[in-house]
Coordinates of N, CA and C in Angstrom, one line a residue:
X1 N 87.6 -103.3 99.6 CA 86.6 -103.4 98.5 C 85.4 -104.2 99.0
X2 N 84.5 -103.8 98.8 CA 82.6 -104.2 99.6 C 82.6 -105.5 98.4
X3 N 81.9 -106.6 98.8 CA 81.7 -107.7 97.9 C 81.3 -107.5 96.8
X4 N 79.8 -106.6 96.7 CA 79.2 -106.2 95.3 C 80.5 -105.8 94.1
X5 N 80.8 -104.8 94.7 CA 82.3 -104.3 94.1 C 83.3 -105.0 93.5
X6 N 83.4 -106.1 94.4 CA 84.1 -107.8 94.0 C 83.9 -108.2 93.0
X7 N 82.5 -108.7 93.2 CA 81.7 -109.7 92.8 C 81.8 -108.9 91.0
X8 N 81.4 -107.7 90.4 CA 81.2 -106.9 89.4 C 83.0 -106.9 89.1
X9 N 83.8 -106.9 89.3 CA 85.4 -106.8 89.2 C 85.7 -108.2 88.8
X10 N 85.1 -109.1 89.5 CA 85.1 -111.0 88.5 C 84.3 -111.0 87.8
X11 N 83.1 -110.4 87.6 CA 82.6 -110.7 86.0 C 83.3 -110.1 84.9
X12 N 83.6 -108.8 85.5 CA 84.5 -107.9 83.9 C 85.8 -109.0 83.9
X13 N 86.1 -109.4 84.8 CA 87.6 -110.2 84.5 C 87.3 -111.7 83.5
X14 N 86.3 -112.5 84.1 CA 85.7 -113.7 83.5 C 85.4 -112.8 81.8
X15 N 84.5 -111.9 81.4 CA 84.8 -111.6 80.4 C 85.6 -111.0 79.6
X16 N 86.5 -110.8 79.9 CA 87.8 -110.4 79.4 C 88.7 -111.1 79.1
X17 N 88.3 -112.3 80.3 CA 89.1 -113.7 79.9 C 88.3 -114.5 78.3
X18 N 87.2 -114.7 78.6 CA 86.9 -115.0 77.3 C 87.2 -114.3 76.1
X19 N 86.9 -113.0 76.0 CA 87.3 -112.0 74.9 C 88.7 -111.9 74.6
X20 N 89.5 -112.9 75.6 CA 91.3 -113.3 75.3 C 91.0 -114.5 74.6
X21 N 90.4 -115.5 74.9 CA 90.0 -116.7 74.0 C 90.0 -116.7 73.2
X22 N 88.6 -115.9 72.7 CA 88.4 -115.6 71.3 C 89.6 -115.2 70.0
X23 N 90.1 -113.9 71.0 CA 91.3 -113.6 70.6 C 92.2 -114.7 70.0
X24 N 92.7 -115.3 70.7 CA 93.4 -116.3 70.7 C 93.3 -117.6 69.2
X25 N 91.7 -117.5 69.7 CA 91.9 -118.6 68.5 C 92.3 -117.8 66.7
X26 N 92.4 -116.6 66.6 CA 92.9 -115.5 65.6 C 94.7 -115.9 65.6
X27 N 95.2 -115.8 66.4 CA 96.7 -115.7 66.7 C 97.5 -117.0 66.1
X28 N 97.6 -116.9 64.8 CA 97.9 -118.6 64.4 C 99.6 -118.8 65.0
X29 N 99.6 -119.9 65.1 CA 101.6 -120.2 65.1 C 102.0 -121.0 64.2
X30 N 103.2 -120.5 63.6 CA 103.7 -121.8 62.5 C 104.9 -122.5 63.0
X31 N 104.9 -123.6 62.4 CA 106.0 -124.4 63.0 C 106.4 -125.4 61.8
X32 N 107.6 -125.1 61.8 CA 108.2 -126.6 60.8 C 109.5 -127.7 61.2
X33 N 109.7 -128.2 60.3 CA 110.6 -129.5 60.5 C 111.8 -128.4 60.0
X34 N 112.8 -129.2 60.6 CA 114.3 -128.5 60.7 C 114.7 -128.1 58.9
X35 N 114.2 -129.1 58.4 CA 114.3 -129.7 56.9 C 113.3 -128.5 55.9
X36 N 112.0 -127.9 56.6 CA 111.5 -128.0 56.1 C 110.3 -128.4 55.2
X37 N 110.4 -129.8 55.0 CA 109.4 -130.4 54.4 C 108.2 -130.4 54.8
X38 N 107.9 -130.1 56.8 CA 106.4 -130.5 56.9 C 106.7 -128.8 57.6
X39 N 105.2 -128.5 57.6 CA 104.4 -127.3 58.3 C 103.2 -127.2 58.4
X40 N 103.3 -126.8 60.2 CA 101.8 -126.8 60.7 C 101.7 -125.6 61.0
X41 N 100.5 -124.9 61.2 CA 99.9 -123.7 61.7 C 98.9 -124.1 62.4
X42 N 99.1 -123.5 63.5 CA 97.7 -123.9 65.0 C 97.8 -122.9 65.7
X43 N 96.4 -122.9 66.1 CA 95.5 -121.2 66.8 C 96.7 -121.1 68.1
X44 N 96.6 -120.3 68.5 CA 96.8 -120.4 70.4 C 95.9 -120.7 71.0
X45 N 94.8 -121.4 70.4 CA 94.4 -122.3 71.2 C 94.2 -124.0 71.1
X46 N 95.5 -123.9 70.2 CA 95.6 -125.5 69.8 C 94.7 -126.0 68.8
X47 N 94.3 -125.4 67.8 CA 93.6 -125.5 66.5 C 94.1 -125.8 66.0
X48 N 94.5 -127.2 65.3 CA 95.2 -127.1 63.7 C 94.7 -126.5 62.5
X49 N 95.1 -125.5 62.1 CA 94.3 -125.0 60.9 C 94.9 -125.7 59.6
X50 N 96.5 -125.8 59.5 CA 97.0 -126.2 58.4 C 98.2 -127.2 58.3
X51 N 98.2 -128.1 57.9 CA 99.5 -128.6 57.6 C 100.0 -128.9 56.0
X52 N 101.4 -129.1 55.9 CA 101.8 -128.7 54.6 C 102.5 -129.8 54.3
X53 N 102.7 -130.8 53.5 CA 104.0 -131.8 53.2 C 103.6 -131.8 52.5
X54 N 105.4 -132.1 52.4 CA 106.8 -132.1 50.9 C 106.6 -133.3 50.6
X55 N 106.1 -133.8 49.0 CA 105.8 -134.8 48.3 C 107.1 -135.7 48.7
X56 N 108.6 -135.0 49.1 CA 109.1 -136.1 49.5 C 108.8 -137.0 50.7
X57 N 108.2 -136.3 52.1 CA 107.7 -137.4 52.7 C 106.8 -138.3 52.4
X58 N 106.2 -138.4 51.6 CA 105.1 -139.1 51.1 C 105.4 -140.7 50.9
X59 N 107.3 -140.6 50.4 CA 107.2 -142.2 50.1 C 107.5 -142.6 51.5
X60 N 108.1 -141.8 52.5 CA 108.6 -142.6 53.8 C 107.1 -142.5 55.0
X61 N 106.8 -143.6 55.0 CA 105.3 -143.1 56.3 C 105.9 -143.1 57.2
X62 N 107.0 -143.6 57.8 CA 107.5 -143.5 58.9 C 108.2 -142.4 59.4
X63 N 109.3 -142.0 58.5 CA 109.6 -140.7 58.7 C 108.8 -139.0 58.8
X64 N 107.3 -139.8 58.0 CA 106.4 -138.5 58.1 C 105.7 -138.3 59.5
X65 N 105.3 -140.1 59.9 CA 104.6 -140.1 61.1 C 105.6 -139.2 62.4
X66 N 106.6 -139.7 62.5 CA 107.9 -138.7 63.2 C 107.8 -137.3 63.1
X67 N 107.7 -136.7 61.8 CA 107.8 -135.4 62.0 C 106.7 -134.9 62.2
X68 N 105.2 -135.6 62.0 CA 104.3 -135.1 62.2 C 104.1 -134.7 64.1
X69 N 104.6 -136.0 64.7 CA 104.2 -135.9 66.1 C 105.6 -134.9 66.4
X70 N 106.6 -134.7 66.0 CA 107.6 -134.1 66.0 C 107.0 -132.0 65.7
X71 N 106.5 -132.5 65.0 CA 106.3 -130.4 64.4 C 105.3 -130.3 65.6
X72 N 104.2 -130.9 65.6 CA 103.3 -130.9 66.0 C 103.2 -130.3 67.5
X73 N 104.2 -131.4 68.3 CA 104.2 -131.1 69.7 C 105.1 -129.7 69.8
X74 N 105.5 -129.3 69.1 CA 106.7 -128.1 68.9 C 105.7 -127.1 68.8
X75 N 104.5 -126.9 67.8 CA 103.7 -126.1 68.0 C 102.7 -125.8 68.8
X76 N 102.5 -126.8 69.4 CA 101.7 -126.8 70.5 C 102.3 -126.3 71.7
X77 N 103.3 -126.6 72.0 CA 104.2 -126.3 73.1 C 104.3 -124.4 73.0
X78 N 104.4 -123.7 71.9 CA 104.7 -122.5 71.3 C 103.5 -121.7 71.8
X79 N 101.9 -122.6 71.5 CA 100.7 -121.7 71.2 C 100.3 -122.0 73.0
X80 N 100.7 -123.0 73.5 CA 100.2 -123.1 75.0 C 100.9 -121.5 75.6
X81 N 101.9 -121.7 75.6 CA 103.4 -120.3 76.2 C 102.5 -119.1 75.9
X82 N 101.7 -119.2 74.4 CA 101.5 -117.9 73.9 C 99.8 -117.7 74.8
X83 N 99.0 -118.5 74.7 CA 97.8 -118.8 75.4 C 97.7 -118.5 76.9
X84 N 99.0 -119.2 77.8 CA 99.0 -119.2 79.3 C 99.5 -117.8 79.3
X85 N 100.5 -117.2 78.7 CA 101.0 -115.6 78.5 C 100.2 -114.6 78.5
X86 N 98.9 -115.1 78.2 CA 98.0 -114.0 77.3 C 96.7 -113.8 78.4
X87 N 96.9 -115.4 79.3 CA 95.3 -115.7 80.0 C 96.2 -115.0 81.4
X88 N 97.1 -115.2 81.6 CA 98.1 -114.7 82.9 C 97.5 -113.5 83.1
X89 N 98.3 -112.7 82.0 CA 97.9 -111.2 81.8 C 96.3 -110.4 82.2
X90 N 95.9 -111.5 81.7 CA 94.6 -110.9 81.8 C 94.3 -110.7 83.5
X91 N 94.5 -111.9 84.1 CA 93.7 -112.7 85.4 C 94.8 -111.6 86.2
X92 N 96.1 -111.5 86.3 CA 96.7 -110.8 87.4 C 96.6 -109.2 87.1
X93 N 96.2 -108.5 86.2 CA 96.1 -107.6 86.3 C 94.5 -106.9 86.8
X94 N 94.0 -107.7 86.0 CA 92.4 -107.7 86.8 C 91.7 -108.1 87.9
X95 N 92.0 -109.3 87.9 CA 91.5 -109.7 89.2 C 91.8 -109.5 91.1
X96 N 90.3 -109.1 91.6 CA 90.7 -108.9 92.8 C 91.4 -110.4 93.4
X97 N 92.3 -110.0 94.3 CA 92.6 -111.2 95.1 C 91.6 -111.0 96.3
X98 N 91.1 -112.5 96.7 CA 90.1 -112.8 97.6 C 91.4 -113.8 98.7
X99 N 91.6 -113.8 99.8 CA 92.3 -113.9 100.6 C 92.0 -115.4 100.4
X100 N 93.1 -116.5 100.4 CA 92.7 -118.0 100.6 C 92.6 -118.2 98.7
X101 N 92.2 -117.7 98.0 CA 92.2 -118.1 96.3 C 93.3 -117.6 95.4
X102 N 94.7 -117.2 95.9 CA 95.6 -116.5 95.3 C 96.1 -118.4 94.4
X103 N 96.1 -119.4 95.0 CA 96.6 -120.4 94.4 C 95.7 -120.8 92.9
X104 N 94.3 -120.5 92.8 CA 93.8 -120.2 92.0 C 94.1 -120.3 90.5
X105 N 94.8 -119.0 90.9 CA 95.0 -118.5 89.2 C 96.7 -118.5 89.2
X106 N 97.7 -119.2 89.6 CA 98.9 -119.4 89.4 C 99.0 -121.2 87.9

């Protein structure tokens, strides 16, 4: 492959990678407490868009602050998998490998 050829093969890839982003921030995830009571929704790209709580945690701050860092990191953990899954896809099927940059995009 001649460099020009390269070079035009990493731009369509860089934009395809972004047009995954965008994407992404569309792709909500939900996540709740075992219980129920709390629920978050956040983009795949780690947007919170929504959380939900059950007037019963309201009297306990402690137990809410728990579940909040509790749902929270659970959804996040969900929308990263779904984000790195999605940005992967993109980069290894498109992208030329340049000899010396394969560590790159792992």
């Amino acid at each position: 492959m001649d460099l020009m050829a390269m070079m035009g093969k990493m731009k369509e890839t860089q934009q395809r990678i972004e047009d995954t982003k965008k994407r992404l921030d569309t792709v909500l995830i939900d996540e709740q407490s075992t219980d129920g009571l709390l629920k978050v929704t956040i983009t795949a790209n780690n947007t919170i868009k929504n959380i939900s709580v059950s007037d019963a945690l309201l009297e306990d701050k402690e137990q809410l602050e728990d579940y909040l860092v509790t749902v929270i990191n659970k959804a996040i953990e969900k929308a990263t998998r779904v984000n790195l899954t999605e940005l992967d896809a993109v980069t290894k099927v498109d992208m030329p490998m340049i000899p010396g940059m394969e560590d790159m995009f792992k």
